[in-house]
Coordinates of C-alpha atoms in Angstrom, one line a residue:
Chain A
M1 CA -15.2 106.3 -48.5
K2 CA -15.1 106.7 -44.7
L3 CA -17.9 104.2 -44.3
Y4 CA -16.0 101.7 -46.4
L5 CA -12.9 102.3 -44.2
L6 CA -14.8 101.7 -41.0
F7 CA -16.3 98.5 -42.4
A8 CA -12.9 97.2 -43.4
L9 CA -11.5 97.9 -39.9
L10 CA -14.4 96.1 -38.3
L11 CA -13.8 93.1 -40.6
L12 CA -10.1 93.1 -39.7
G13 CA -11.0 93.3 -36.0
C14 CA -13.3 90.3 -36.3
G15 CA -10.7 88.3 -38.2
L16 CA -8.1 89.0 -35.4
A17 CA -10.6 88.0 -32.8
L18 CA -11.3 84.8 -34.5
G19 CA -7.6 84.1 -34.9
K20 CA -7.1 84.6 -31.1
F21 CA -10.0 82.3 -30.4
D22 CA -8.2 79.6 -32.4
D23 CA -5.2 80.0 -30.1
F24 CA -7.3 79.4 -27.1
D25 CA -5.8 76.0 -26.5
D26 CA -2.4 77.6 -25.6
T27 CA -2.2 77.4 -21.9
D28 CA 0.2 80.3 -21.6
D29 CA -2.3 82.7 -23.1
I30 CA -5.1 82.1 -20.7
I31 CA -4.1 84.9 -18.3
E32 CA -3.6 87.4 -21.1
Y33 CA -7.2 87.1 -22.3
D34 CA -9.4 90.1 -21.6
D35 CA -13.1 90.1 -21.4
N36 CA -13.3 92.1 -24.6
D37 CA -12.0 89.2 -26.6
F38 CA -14.9 87.2 -25.5
A39 CA -17.5 89.9 -26.4
E40 CA -18.9 87.8 -29.2
F41 CA -19.1 84.7 -27.0
E42 CA -21.1 86.2 -24.1
D43 CA -22.9 83.0 -23.1
A44 CA -19.8 81.0 -22.8
S45 CA -17.7 83.8 -21.3
D46 CA -20.1 84.1 -18.4
D47 CA -19.0 80.7 -17.3
V48 CA -15.4 81.0 -18.1
P49 CA -14.4 83.7 -15.5
Q50 CA -16.6 81.8 -12.9
E51 CA -15.0 78.6 -13.8
V52 CA -11.5 79.8 -13.8
P53 CA -11.6 81.1 -10.2
Q54 CA -13.2 77.7 -9.3
K55 CA -10.5 76.0 -11.1
V56 CA -8.0 78.1 -9.3
T57 CA -9.4 77.2 -5.9
T58 CA -9.5 73.5 -6.9
V59 CA -6.0 73.8 -8.2
Q60 CA -5.0 75.2 -4.9
D61 CA -6.6 72.3 -3.2
D62 CA -4.8 69.7 -5.3
E63 CA -1.3 69.0 -4.9
E64 CA -0.4 68.8 -8.5
E65 CA -1.4 72.1 -10.1
A66 CA 0.1 71.8 -13.5
T67 CA -1.6 68.7 -14.6
V68 CA -4.9 69.8 -13.3
E69 CA -4.8 73.0 -15.2
V70 CA -4.1 71.3 -18.5
E71 CA -7.0 69.0 -18.0
D72 CA -9.2 71.8 -16.9
Q73 CA -8.5 73.5 -20.2
D74 CA -9.6 70.5 -22.0
E75 CA -12.7 70.4 -20.0
N76 CA -13.4 74.1 -20.7
Q77 CA -13.3 73.2 -24.4
E78 CA -15.9 70.6 -23.9
E79 CA -17.9 73.1 -21.9
F80 CA -17.9 75.6 -24.8
E81 CA -19.1 73.0 -27.1
D82 CA -22.0 72.2 -24.9
P83 CA -23.1 75.4 -23.3
D84 CA -26.3 73.9 -22.0
A85 CA -24.5 71.5 -19.8
A86 CA -22.3 74.3 -18.6
G87 CA -25.2 76.4 -17.6
E88 CA -26.4 74.0 -15.0
G89 CA -25.4 73.3 -11.5
D90 CA -23.5 76.3 -10.8
A91 CA -26.0 78.0 -8.5
E92 CA -24.9 76.5 -5.2
G93 CA -21.4 77.8 -5.4
E94 CA -19.6 74.5 -4.5
P95 CA -15.9 74.4 -5.1
F96 CA -16.7 72.0 -8.0
D97 CA -19.7 70.3 -9.3
D98 CA -19.7 66.8 -10.7
E99 CA -22.2 67.5 -13.4
E100 CA -20.3 70.5 -14.8
F101 CA -17.2 68.7 -15.5
E102 CA -17.3 65.7 -17.7
G103 CA -14.4 63.6 -17.1
Y104 CA -13.5 65.4 -13.9
E105 CA -13.5 62.1 -12.1
E106 CA -10.9 61.0 -14.6
A107 CA -8.9 64.1 -13.7
D108 CA -9.4 63.4 -10.1
R109 CA -8.5 59.8 -10.3
P110 CA -4.8 60.2 -10.8
S111 CA -4.7 62.4 -7.8
S112 CA -6.8 60.0 -5.8
R113 CA -4.7 57.2 -7.1
S114 CA -1.7 58.8 -5.7
K115 CA -3.5 58.7 -2.3
D116 CA -3.9 54.8 -2.5
P117 CA -2.0 52.9 0.1
I118 CA 1.4 51.7 -0.7
K119 CA 1.4 48.1 -1.9
I120 CA 3.2 46.0 0.6
V121 CA 5.1 43.2 -0.9
N122 CA 5.4 40.0 1.2
V123 CA 8.7 39.7 2.9
P124 CA 10.5 36.6 1.7
H125 CA 10.2 33.6 4.2
H126 CA 13.8 33.4 5.1
L127 CA 13.9 36.9 6.3
Q128 CA 10.9 36.2 8.6
N129 CA 11.7 34.9 12.0
S130 CA 8.3 33.4 12.9
W131 CA 7.6 29.7 13.6
E132 CA 4.3 30.0 11.7
S133 CA 6.1 29.7 8.3
Y134 CA 7.3 26.2 9.3
Y135 CA 3.8 24.8 9.6
M136 CA 4.6 21.9 7.1
E137 CA 7.5 20.8 9.2
I138 CA 5.4 21.0 12.4
L139 CA 2.7 18.9 10.6
M140 CA 5.3 16.3 9.6
V141 CA 6.7 16.0 13.1
T142 CA 3.2 15.8 14.6
G143 CA 2.5 12.9 12.2
L144 CA 5.7 11.1 13.2
L145 CA 4.8 11.5 16.9
A146 CA 1.3 10.2 16.2
Y147 CA 2.8 7.2 14.5
I148 CA 5.2 6.5 17.4
M149 CA 2.3 6.8 19.9
N150 CA 0.2 4.4 17.9
Y151 CA 3.1 2.0 17.7
M152 CA 3.5 1.9 21.5
I153 CA -0.2 1.6 22.1
G154 CA -0.8 -1.1 19.5
K155 CA 2.2 -3.1 20.6
N156 CA 1.0 -3.0 24.2
K157 CA -2.5 -4.0 23.2
N158 CA -1.3 -7.0 21.2
N159 CA 0.9 -8.0 24.1
R160 CA -2.0 -7.9 26.5
L161 CA -4.2 -9.9 24.3
A162 CA -1.5 -12.6 23.8
T163 CA -0.9 -12.8 27.5
A164 CA -4.6 -13.1 28.3
W165 CA -4.9 -15.9 25.8
F166 CA -2.0 -17.7 27.2
N167 CA -3.0 -17.4 30.8
S168 CA -6.5 -18.8 30.0
H169 CA -5.2 -21.7 28.0
K170 CA -2.1 -22.5 30.0
E171 CA -3.7 -25.0 32.3
L172 CA -5.4 -27.0 29.5
L173 CA -2.2 -27.2 27.5
E174 CA 0.0 -28.2 30.4
S175 CA -2.4 -31.0 31.3
N176 CA -2.2 -32.3 27.7
F177 CA 1.4 -31.7 26.6
S178 CA 4.6 -32.3 28.5
L179 CA 6.4 -29.6 26.6
V180 CA 4.6 -26.2 26.5
G181 CA 6.6 -23.5 24.8
D182 CA 9.9 -24.2 23.0
D183 CA 12.0 -21.6 21.3
G184 CA 14.1 -24.3 19.5
I185 CA 17.4 -22.8 20.6
N186 CA 17.9 -24.3 24.0
K187 CA 20.0 -27.5 24.1
E188 CA 17.6 -29.3 26.3
P189 CA 13.9 -29.5 25.6
T190 CA 12.5 -27.7 28.6
S191 CA 9.2 -25.9 28.7
T192 CA 9.7 -22.2 28.5
G193 CA 6.2 -21.7 29.6
K194 CA 5.7 -18.6 27.5
L195 CA 4.9 -17.5 24.0
N196 CA 7.6 -16.8 21.3
Q197 CA 7.2 -13.3 20.0
E198 CA 8.0 -13.4 16.3
N199 CA 6.7 -10.0 15.6
E200 CA 4.8 -7.2 17.2
H201 CA 1.7 -8.9 16.0
I202 CA 2.6 -12.7 15.7
Y203 CA 3.1 -14.9 18.7
N204 CA 4.0 -18.7 18.5
L205 CA 3.7 -21.5 20.9
W206 CA 5.0 -25.0 20.3
C207 CA 3.6 -27.9 22.4
S208 CA 4.8 -31.4 22.2
G209 CA 4.9 -34.7 24.1
R210 CA 1.5 -36.3 23.8
V211 CA -0.1 -39.5 22.6
C212 CA -1.3 -39.4 19.0
C213 CA 0.5 -36.3 17.8
E214 CA 4.0 -35.2 17.2
G215 CA 3.4 -31.7 18.2
M216 CA 1.1 -28.7 18.0
L217 CA 2.0 -25.3 16.8
I218 CA -0.2 -22.4 17.8
Q219 CA 0.1 -19.1 16.1
L220 CA -1.6 -16.0 17.4
K221 CA -1.9 -13.7 14.3
F222 CA -3.1 -10.4 15.6
L223 CA -3.9 -7.3 13.5
K224 CA -1.1 -4.9 12.9
R225 CA -2.1 -2.5 15.6
Q226 CA 1.4 -1.1 15.9
D227 CA 1.3 0.2 12.3
L228 CA -0.8 3.4 11.9
L229 CA -1.2 2.8 8.1
N230 CA -2.7 -0.6 8.8
V231 CA -5.0 0.9 11.5
L232 CA -6.3 3.4 9.0
A233 CA -6.7 0.7 6.3
R234 CA -8.7 -1.4 8.7
M235 CA -11.2 1.4 9.2
M236 CA -12.2 0.8 5.6
R237 CA -12.0 -3.0 5.7
P238 CA -12.6 -4.5 9.2
A239 CA -10.7 -7.7 10.0
S240 CA -10.3 -9.9 13.0
D241 CA -7.4 -11.4 14.9
Q242 CA -6.8 -15.1 14.2
V243 CA -5.6 -18.1 16.1
Q244 CA -4.1 -20.8 13.8
I245 CA -3.4 -24.2 15.2
K246 CA -1.5 -26.9 13.3
V247 CA -1.4 -30.4 14.8
T248 CA 1.1 -32.8 13.2
M249 CA -0.2 -36.3 13.7
N250 CA 1.8 -39.5 14.0
E251 CA 1.8 -41.7 10.9
E252 CA 0.0 -44.6 12.6
D253 CA -2.5 -42.5 14.4
M254 CA -4.6 -41.2 11.6
D255 CA -6.4 -42.9 8.7
T256 CA -6.4 -41.7 5.1
Y257 CA -9.0 -39.0 4.5
V258 CA -9.3 -35.4 3.5
F259 CA -12.0 -33.3 5.1
A260 CA -12.6 -29.6 5.7
I261 CA -15.4 -27.5 7.2
G262 CA -15.7 -23.7 7.7
S263 CA -17.2 -20.5 6.5
R264 CA -18.3 -20.6 2.8
K265 CA -15.8 -18.0 1.7
A266 CA -12.9 -19.8 3.4
M267 CA -13.9 -23.1 1.9
V268 CA -14.0 -21.7 -1.6
R269 CA -10.7 -20.0 -1.1
M270 CA -9.0 -23.1 0.3
Q271 CA -10.3 -25.4 -2.4
K272 CA -8.5 -23.2 -4.9
E273 CA -5.3 -22.7 -2.9
M274 CA -4.7 -25.9 -1.0
Q275 CA -3.0 -28.8 -2.9
D276 CA -4.8 -31.6 -1.2
L277 CA -8.3 -30.0 -1.2
S278 CA -8.1 -29.2 -4.9
E279 CA -7.1 -32.8 -5.7
F280 CA -9.2 -34.9 -3.4
C281 CA -12.3 -32.7 -2.8
S282 CA -13.4 -31.7 -6.3
D283 CA -17.1 -31.1 -5.4
K284 CA -18.3 -27.7 -4.5
P285 CA -18.6 -26.9 -0.8
K286 CA -21.9 -28.3 0.6
S287 CA -24.0 -26.6 3.2
G288 CA -23.8 -28.0 6.7
I289 CA -27.6 -27.9 7.3
K290 CA -27.9 -31.6 6.4
F291 CA -25.7 -32.5 9.4
G292 CA -27.4 -30.2 11.9
L293 CA -25.0 -27.3 11.5
P294 CA -25.7 -23.7 10.8
D295 CA -26.0 -22.7 7.2
S296 CA -22.9 -20.4 7.5
L297 CA -20.7 -23.5 7.6
S298 CA -19.8 -25.4 4.4
I299 CA -18.2 -28.8 4.0
L300 CA -15.5 -30.1 1.7
S301 CA -15.1 -33.9 1.9
E302 CA -13.4 -36.7 0.0
M303 CA -16.4 -38.9 0.4
G304 CA -19.7 -38.9 2.3
E305 CA -18.6 -41.5 4.7
V306 CA -15.8 -39.3 6.0
T307 CA -18.2 -36.5 6.7
E308 CA -20.5 -38.7 8.7
G309 CA -17.6 -40.2 10.6
V310 CA -16.0 -37.0 11.6
L311 CA -19.2 -35.1 12.4
D312 CA -20.3 -37.0 15.4
N313 CA -22.6 -35.4 18.0
R314 CA -19.9 -33.8 20.1
M315 CA -18.3 -32.2 17.1
V316 CA -21.6 -30.9 15.8
H317 CA -22.2 -29.5 19.3
F318 CA -18.8 -27.7 19.3
L319 CA -19.3 -26.4 15.7
S320 CA -22.8 -25.2 16.2
N321 CA -22.1 -23.3 19.4
H322 CA -19.0 -21.6 18.1
A323 CA -19.8 -21.2 14.4
D324 CA -19.1 -17.5 14.4
K325 CA -15.6 -18.0 15.6
I326 CA -14.7 -20.8 13.2
E327 CA -12.9 -19.8 10.0
S328 CA -11.8 -23.3 9.0
V329 CA -11.2 -26.8 10.2
H330 CA -9.1 -29.0 8.0
F331 CA -8.2 -32.7 8.5
S332 CA -5.9 -34.3 6.0
D333 CA -3.4 -37.1 5.5
Q334 CA -2.1 -35.5 2.3
F335 CA -1.4 -32.1 3.6
S336 CA 1.4 -30.3 1.8
G337 CA 0.5 -26.7 2.1
A338 CA -0.6 -24.4 -0.6
K339 CA -0.2 -25.1 -4.3
I340 CA 3.3 -24.2 -5.4
M341 CA 3.4 -22.2 -8.6
Q342 CA 6.7 -22.9 -10.2
E343 CA 8.0 -21.2 -13.3
E344 CA 9.2 -24.3 -15.1
G345 CA 5.8 -25.9 -14.8
Q346 CA 4.9 -28.8 -12.5
P347 CA 7.6 -29.9 -10.0
L348 CA 9.2 -33.2 -10.9
K349 CA 8.5 -34.8 -7.6
L350 CA 5.3 -35.1 -5.6
P351 CA 5.4 -32.7 -2.6
D352 CA 5.9 -34.3 0.8
T353 CA 2.7 -34.8 2.7
K354 CA 2.1 -35.0 6.4
K355 CA -0.9 -36.1 8.4
T356 CA -2.2 -32.8 9.8
L357 CA -5.1 -31.3 11.6
L358 CA -5.5 -27.5 11.0
F359 CA -7.7 -25.1 12.8
T360 CA -8.2 -21.4 12.1
F361 CA -10.3 -19.4 14.6
N362 CA -11.4 -15.8 14.4
V363 CA -11.3 -13.9 17.7
P364 CA -14.7 -12.2 18.4
G365 CA -15.0 -8.5 18.9
I366 CA -13.8 -7.2 15.6
S367 CA -13.9 -3.5 16.3
N368 CA -12.5 -3.6 19.8
T369 CA -11.0 -6.9 20.9
S370 CA -10.6 -7.3 24.6
P371 CA -8.7 -9.9 26.7
K372 CA -12.1 -11.4 27.6
D373 CA -12.6 -12.2 23.9
M374 CA -9.3 -14.1 24.0
E375 CA -10.6 -16.1 26.9
S376 CA -13.7 -17.1 25.1
L377 CA -11.6 -19.2 22.7
L378 CA -11.0 -21.8 25.5
P379 CA -13.9 -24.1 24.4
L380 CA -12.4 -24.2 20.9
M381 CA -9.1 -25.5 22.3
N382 CA -11.2 -28.3 24.0
M383 CA -12.5 -29.0 20.5
V384 CA -9.0 -29.3 19.2
I385 CA -8.0 -31.8 21.9
Y386 CA -11.1 -33.8 21.2
S387 CA -10.3 -33.8 17.5
I388 CA -6.9 -35.2 18.1
D389 CA -8.2 -38.1 20.1
K390 CA -11.0 -38.6 17.6
A391 CA -8.6 -38.7 14.6
K392 CA -6.8 -41.5 16.3
K393 CA -9.9 -43.5 17.0
Y394 CA -11.7 -42.9 13.7
R395 CA -11.0 -45.5 11.1
L396 CA -12.6 -45.9 7.6
N397 CA -14.4 -49.1 6.9
R398 CA -13.2 -51.4 4.2
E399 CA -15.2 -49.8 1.4
G400 CA -14.0 -46.3 2.4
K401 CA -10.4 -47.4 2.6
M402 CA -10.6 -48.9 -0.9
K403 CA -12.0 -45.7 -2.3
A404 CA -9.4 -43.6 -0.5
D405 CA -6.6 -45.8 -1.9
K406 CA -8.0 -45.5 -5.4
N407 CA -8.1 -41.8 -5.1
R408 CA -4.6 -41.5 -4.0
A409 CA -3.4 -43.8 -6.8
R410 CA -5.3 -41.8 -9.3
V411 CA -3.8 -38.5 -8.1
E412 CA -0.3 -40.0 -8.3
E413 CA -0.9 -41.3 -11.8
N414 CA -2.2 -37.9 -13.0
F415 CA 0.8 -36.3 -11.6
L416 CA 3.2 -38.7 -13.3
K417 CA 1.4 -38.3 -16.6
M418 CA 1.7 -34.5 -16.4
T419 CA 5.3 -34.6 -15.6
H420 CA 6.1 -37.5 -18.0
A421 CA 7.0 -35.1 -20.8
Q422 CA 9.3 -33.2 -18.5
R423 CA 10.9 -36.3 -17.1
Q424 CA 11.6 -37.5 -20.6
E425 CA 13.2 -34.2 -21.4
A426 CA 15.3 -34.4 -18.3
A427 CA 16.4 -37.9 -19.2
Q428 CA 17.2 -36.9 -22.8
T429 CA 19.3 -34.0 -21.7
R430 CA 21.2 -36.3 -19.3
R431 CA 21.9 -38.8 -22.2
E432 CA 23.1 -36.0 -24.5
E433 CA 25.4 -34.7 -21.8
K434 CA 27.0 -38.2 -21.4
K435 CA 27.6 -38.5 -25.2
R436 CA 29.1 -35.1 -25.4
A437 CA 31.4 -35.8 -22.5
E438 CA 32.6 -39.1 -24.2
K439 CA 33.1 -37.4 -27.5
E440 CA 35.2 -34.7 -25.8
R441 CA 37.3 -37.4 -24.1
I442 CA 37.9 -39.1 -27.5
M443 CA 38.9 -35.8 -29.1
N444 CA 41.2 -34.9 -26.3
E445 CA 43.0 -38.3 -26.6
E446 CA 46.4 -37.5 -28.3
D447 CA 47.4 -41.0 -29.1
P448 CA 45.8 -41.8 -32.5
E449 CA 45.7 -45.5 -31.6
K450 CA 43.8 -45.0 -28.4
Q451 CA 41.5 -42.6 -30.2
R452 CA 40.6 -45.2 -32.8
R453 CA 40.0 -47.8 -30.1
L454 CA 37.7 -45.6 -28.1
E455 CA 35.8 -44.7 -31.2
E456 CA 35.3 -48.3 -32.0
A457 CA 34.1 -49.0 -28.5
A458 CA 31.6 -46.2 -28.7
L459 CA 30.3 -47.5 -32.1
R460 CA 29.9 -51.0 -30.7
R461 CA 27.9 -49.7 -27.7
E462 CA 25.6 -47.8 -30.1
Q463 CA 25.0 -50.9 -32.2
K464 CA 24.1 -52.9 -29.1
K465 CA 21.6 -50.3 -28.0
L466 CA 20.0 -50.3 -31.5
E467 CA 19.7 -54.1 -31.4
K468 CA 18.1 -54.0 -28.0
R469 CA 15.5 -51.6 -29.2
Q470 CA 14.7 -53.7 -32.2
M471 CA 14.2 -56.7 -30.0
K472 CA 11.8 -54.8 -27.8
M473 CA 9.8 -53.6 -30.7
K474 CA 9.6 -57.2 -32.0
Q475 CA 8.4 -58.4 -28.6
I476 CA 5.7 -55.8 -28.5
K477 CA 4.5 -56.7 -31.9
V478 CA 4.4 -60.4 -31.0
K479 CA 2.4 -59.5 -27.8
A480 CA 0.0 -57.4 -29.8
M481 CA -0.6 -60.3 -32.1
Chain B
M1 CA -8.8 -40.1 32.2
A2 CA -5.3 -41.3 31.6
D3 CA -2.6 -38.8 31.4
P4 CA -2.1 -38.1 27.7
R5 CA 1.3 -36.6 28.1
R6 CA 4.3 -38.5 26.9
P7 CA 7.6 -36.9 27.9
N8 CA 9.5 -39.4 25.8
K9 CA 7.8 -38.3 22.6
I10 CA 8.9 -34.7 22.7
L11 CA 9.9 -33.1 19.4
R12 CA 11.8 -29.9 19.2
Y13 CA 10.4 -26.7 17.7
K14 CA 11.4 -26.0 14.1
P15 CA 10.6 -22.5 12.8
P16 CA 8.1 -23.2 10.0
A17 CA 9.1 -20.4 7.7
S18 CA 12.7 -21.4 7.5
D19 CA 12.2 -23.3 4.2
N20 CA 9.8 -20.8 2.6
N21 CA 10.8 -17.4 1.6
P22 CA 9.7 -15.1 4.5
T23 CA 9.2 -12.3 1.9
L24 CA 6.3 -14.2 0.4
E25 CA 4.3 -13.9 3.6
D26 CA 4.6 -10.2 4.1
P27 CA 6.8 -8.1 1.9
T28 CA 5.9 -4.8 3.6
P29 CA 9.1 -4.2 5.6
D30 CA 11.4 -5.0 2.7
Y31 CA 9.5 -2.7 0.3
M32 CA 9.4 0.1 2.8
N33 CA 13.0 -0.3 3.5
L34 CA 13.9 0.0 -0.1
L35 CA 11.5 2.9 -0.6
G36 CA 13.0 4.7 2.3
M37 CA 16.5 4.3 1.0
I38 CA 15.5 5.6 -2.5
F39 CA 13.7 8.6 -1.0
S40 CA 16.6 9.5 1.2
M41 CA 19.0 9.3 -1.6
C42 CA 16.7 11.5 -3.7
G43 CA 16.4 13.9 -0.8
L44 CA 20.1 14.2 -0.4
M45 CA 21.1 14.4 -4.0
L46 CA 18.3 16.5 -5.3
K47 CA 17.9 18.5 -2.1
L48 CA 14.2 17.9 -1.9
K49 CA 12.8 18.3 1.6
W50 CA 9.6 16.3 1.0
C51 CA 11.6 13.3 -0.2
A52 CA 13.6 13.3 3.0
W53 CA 10.4 13.5 5.1
I54 CA 8.8 10.6 3.2
A55 CA 12.0 8.6 3.7
V56 CA 11.7 9.1 7.5
Y57 CA 8.1 7.8 7.4
C58 CA 9.1 4.8 5.2
S59 CA 11.8 3.8 7.6
F60 CA 9.4 4.1 10.6
I61 CA 6.8 1.9 8.8
S62 CA 9.4 -0.6 7.9
F63 CA 10.6 -0.8 11.5
A64 CA 7.0 -1.2 12.8
N65 CA 6.4 -4.1 10.4
S66 CA 9.7 -5.8 10.8
R67 CA 10.1 -9.5 11.7
S68 CA 12.3 -10.5 14.6
S69 CA 14.5 -12.6 12.4
E70 CA 15.5 -9.5 10.5
D71 CA 18.7 -7.6 11.2
T72 CA 18.2 -4.7 13.5
K73 CA 21.3 -3.1 12.1
Q74 CA 19.7 -2.7 8.7
M75 CA 16.7 -1.1 10.3
M76 CA 18.8 1.3 12.3
S77 CA 21.0 2.2 9.3
S78 CA 17.9 3.0 7.2
C79 CA 16.4 5.2 10.0
E80 CA 19.7 7.0 10.4
L81 CA 20.0 7.6 6.7
S82 CA 16.6 9.1 6.4
I83 CA 17.1 11.4 9.4
S84 CA 20.5 12.5 8.0
A85 CA 18.7 13.3 4.7
V86 CA 16.2 15.5 6.5
V87 CA 19.0 17.3 8.5
M88 CA 21.2 17.8 5.5
S89 CA 18.3 19.3 3.5
Y90 CA 17.6 21.8 6.2
L91 CA 21.2 22.7 6.7
Q92 CA 21.7 23.5 3.1
N93 CA 18.4 25.3 2.8
P94 CA 16.8 26.6 6.0
Q95 CA 13.7 27.8 4.2
P96 CA 10.6 26.1 5.3
M97 CA 9.0 23.5 3.0
S98 CA 6.4 24.8 0.7
P99 CA 3.3 22.8 0.1
P100 CA 2.7 21.6 -3.5
W101 CA -0.7 23.3 -3.8

């Protein structure tokens, strides 16, 4: 009996111990545990009292004790489940061992996280007082200043080039023209002796008072050096300054022919754009080699005789020596400018033509033109003067003249044919307008007698017209027979 | 060589572009003028700083390309309008301009 009682007590004791082990998770109870409670779990219990003081020390090291304890409890649970791992790494007596505590880094992390530097939010711009935040504005102002600087420099350069050109050409012009420089505003035609500045990059000079010609307009068309955008665009696409000369000839001092010579590109372009070249010079531009000129020059001519007549030795000499500077040379008695594209179709009247000599020269030194380059154009001005005198002297022979007259008649006829329909329409509308006006007059007439009389008169007029038309038709039939 | 000059045959200078529309030859100053006005109105109404700055640039480009026959008053008024657009934008909102990237 006593044995049975002892056995039962033992069993009860085991059951109680097991029950207490289940409550091990409760943090409040950790301090109440005695070593006796862990008698059955000797392996694990050896670690626990060692771990707890370690934990205590680590807890003391950390700032937040409570959270660390809880997590340590969890770790202890894991340790008990894996006693082998718990057995290692304790020998050195460090405050804590990485290998012992799985997940300790996780526990440590929140504490280490709390040590992270405070995140500094950027102070809004308007609260800052530094100039650095205005860098876009500074850029803009710098850009504007650069533009203004370029404007001044470009304008000055163009001015210097124009002055250099004029100074080198002044003597020649004054010896050939009695009026050199006219702004058109002065009451009396006196030589101003200087260029008209139309723009920061365009200068004009009007010369007049010479045999053979009415006048000569010289335009110095420089590059837009004063505009920074243009300067930058020209870095991609180089271009050169141009001198354009237009000599208006007297009616009696030039024969009837159309002729052009220049660079191939310019000739192709002008054949499309210019009214007279497209009508009279229908062939493709021919190379100038046949006439002893460089291959770079092409010729557009109304007829072969004109080419031979214009290109005499001296002209060939001029053109060969300065072929690189010549953009185009255009002699025409039918010059009316570029083709006009009208919306209603062809214009009803042929455009006015003038006997003109046109010259376009390119200034050498594309990338960096200097005043010396402007002076190098002087021989070309000599060529212009020579051409004026030549145009007066050169006359077509009889055959050539007949051909030229035929050409002009042909062009006029074509033009009339094309506009015939339009002219008919215009005449028709005019007639209708007249009829309408008369009808209105009749309607507005209050007196019935007068109205009747006017109507009768209109009827009579209509009948007369019909009769006339019938007569004409009869006459045509008779002629045809 | 005989003197080729003939003082009795003098013809006065007639500006060649008086008949033709000068805009056909070079429309840049007119376009830039118009653009400048549009941008300065946008800058003023919508309070966009970059519009106002572009307007200033447009009016400067228009001035640089302008012909002598054009009215200087119009150029000056366009310049002043664009500068006033910039000033007004900054008075209303002194924050610096932020780049679009």
